[in-house]
mmCIF file of C-alpha atoms in Angstrom:
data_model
loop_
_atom_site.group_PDB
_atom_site.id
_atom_site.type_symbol
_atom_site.label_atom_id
_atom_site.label_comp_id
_atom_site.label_asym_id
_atom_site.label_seq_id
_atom_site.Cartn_x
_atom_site.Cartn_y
_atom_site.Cartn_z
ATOM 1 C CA UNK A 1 114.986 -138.098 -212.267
ATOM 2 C CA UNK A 2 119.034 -138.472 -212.696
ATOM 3 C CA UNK A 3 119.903 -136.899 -209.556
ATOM 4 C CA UNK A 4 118.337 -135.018 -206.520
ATOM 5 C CA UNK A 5 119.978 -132.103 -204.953
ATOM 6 C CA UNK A 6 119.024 -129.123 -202.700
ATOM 7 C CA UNK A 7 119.870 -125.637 -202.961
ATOM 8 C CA UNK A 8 120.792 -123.855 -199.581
ATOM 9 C CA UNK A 9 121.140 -119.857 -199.360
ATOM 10 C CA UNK A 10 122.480 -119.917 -195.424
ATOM 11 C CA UNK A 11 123.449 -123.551 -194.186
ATOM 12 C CA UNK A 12 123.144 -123.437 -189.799
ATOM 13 C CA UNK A 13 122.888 -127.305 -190.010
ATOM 14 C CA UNK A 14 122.410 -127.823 -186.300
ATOM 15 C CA UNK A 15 121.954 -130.763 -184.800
ATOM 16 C CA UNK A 16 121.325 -134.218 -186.781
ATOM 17 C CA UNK A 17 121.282 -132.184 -189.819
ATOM 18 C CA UNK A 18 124.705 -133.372 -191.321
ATOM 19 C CA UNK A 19 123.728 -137.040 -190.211
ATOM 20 C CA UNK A 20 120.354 -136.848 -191.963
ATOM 21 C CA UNK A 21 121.814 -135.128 -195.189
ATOM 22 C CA UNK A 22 124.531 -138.057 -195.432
ATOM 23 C CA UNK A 23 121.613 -140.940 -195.092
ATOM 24 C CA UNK A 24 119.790 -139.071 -197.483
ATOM 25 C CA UNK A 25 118.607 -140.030 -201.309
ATOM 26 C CA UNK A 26 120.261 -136.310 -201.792
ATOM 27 C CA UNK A 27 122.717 -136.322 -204.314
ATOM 28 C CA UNK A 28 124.392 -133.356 -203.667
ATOM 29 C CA UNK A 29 123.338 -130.326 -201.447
ATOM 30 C CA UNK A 30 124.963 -127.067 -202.643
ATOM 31 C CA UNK A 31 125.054 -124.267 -199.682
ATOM 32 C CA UNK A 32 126.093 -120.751 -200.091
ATOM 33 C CA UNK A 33 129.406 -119.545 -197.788
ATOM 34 C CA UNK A 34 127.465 -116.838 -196.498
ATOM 35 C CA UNK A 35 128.548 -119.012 -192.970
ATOM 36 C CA UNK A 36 131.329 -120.973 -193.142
ATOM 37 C CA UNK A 37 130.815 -123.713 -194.142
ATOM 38 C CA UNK A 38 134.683 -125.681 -194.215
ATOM 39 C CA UNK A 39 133.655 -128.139 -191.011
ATOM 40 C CA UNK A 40 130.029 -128.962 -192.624
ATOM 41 C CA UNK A 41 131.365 -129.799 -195.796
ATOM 42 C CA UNK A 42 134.476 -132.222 -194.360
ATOM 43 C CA UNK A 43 131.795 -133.835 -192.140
ATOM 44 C CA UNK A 44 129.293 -134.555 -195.211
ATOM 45 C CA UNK A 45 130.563 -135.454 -198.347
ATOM 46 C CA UNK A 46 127.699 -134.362 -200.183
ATOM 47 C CA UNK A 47 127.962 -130.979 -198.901
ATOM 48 C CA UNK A 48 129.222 -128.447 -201.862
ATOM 49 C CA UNK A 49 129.769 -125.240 -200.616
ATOM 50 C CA UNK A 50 129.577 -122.012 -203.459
ATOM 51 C CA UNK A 51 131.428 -118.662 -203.218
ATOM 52 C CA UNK A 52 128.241 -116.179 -203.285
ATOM 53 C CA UNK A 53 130.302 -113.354 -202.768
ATOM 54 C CA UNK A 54 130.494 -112.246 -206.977
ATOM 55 C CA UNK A 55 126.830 -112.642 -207.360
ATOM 56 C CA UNK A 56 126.294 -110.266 -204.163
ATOM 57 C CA UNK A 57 129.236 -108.029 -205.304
ATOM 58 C CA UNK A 58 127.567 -107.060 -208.926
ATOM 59 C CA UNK A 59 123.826 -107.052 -207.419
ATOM 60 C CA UNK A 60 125.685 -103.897 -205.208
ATOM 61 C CA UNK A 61 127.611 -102.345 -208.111
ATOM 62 C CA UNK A 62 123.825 -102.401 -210.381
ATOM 63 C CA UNK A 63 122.044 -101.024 -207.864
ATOM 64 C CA UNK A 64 124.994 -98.510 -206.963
ATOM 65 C CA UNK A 65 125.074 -97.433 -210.774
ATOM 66 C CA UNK A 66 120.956 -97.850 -211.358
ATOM 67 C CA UNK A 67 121.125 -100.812 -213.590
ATOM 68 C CA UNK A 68 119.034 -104.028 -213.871
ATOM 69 C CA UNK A 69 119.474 -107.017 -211.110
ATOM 70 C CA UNK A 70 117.601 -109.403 -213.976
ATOM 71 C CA UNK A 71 120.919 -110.213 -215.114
ATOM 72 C CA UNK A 72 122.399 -111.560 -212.213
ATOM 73 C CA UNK A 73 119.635 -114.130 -212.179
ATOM 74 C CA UNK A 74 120.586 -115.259 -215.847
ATOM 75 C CA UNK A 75 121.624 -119.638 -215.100
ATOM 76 C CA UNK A 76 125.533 -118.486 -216.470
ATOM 77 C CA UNK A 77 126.366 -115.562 -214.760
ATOM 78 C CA UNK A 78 128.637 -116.647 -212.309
ATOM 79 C CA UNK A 79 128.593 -120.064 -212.632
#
């Protein structure tokens, strides 16, 4: 492997959490803002938080207008 990294939809991080991360072999641990995340992500430096608002934003608008979710899934749609 080149890397290791984690993939977090809502990031509590209580506790140790941060400290554990940080001593980690993680690479990089991307967590969604759906809770703030600006104090977690000074205190670790592998912390990356990502704005999850567009992907949530278009998943309302298709199933507002009766279209497809599948797209929103597609690896470049927001990113």
């Amino acid at each position: 492997a080149r890397g290791i990294y984690a993939v977090i939809t809502h990031g509590i991080f209580s506790g140790a959490a941060l400290d554990r991360i940080a001593e980690s072999e993680l690479d990089r641990v991307l967590v969604s803002n759906t809770l703030p995340q600006g104090e977690h992500a000074t205190a670790c430096a592998k912390l990356r938080p990502f704005d999850a608002s567009p992907m949530f934003a278009e998943a309302i608008r298709r199933m507002h207008n009766g279209e497809s979710l599948s797209v929103i899934y597609r690896p470049d749609a927001f990113y």
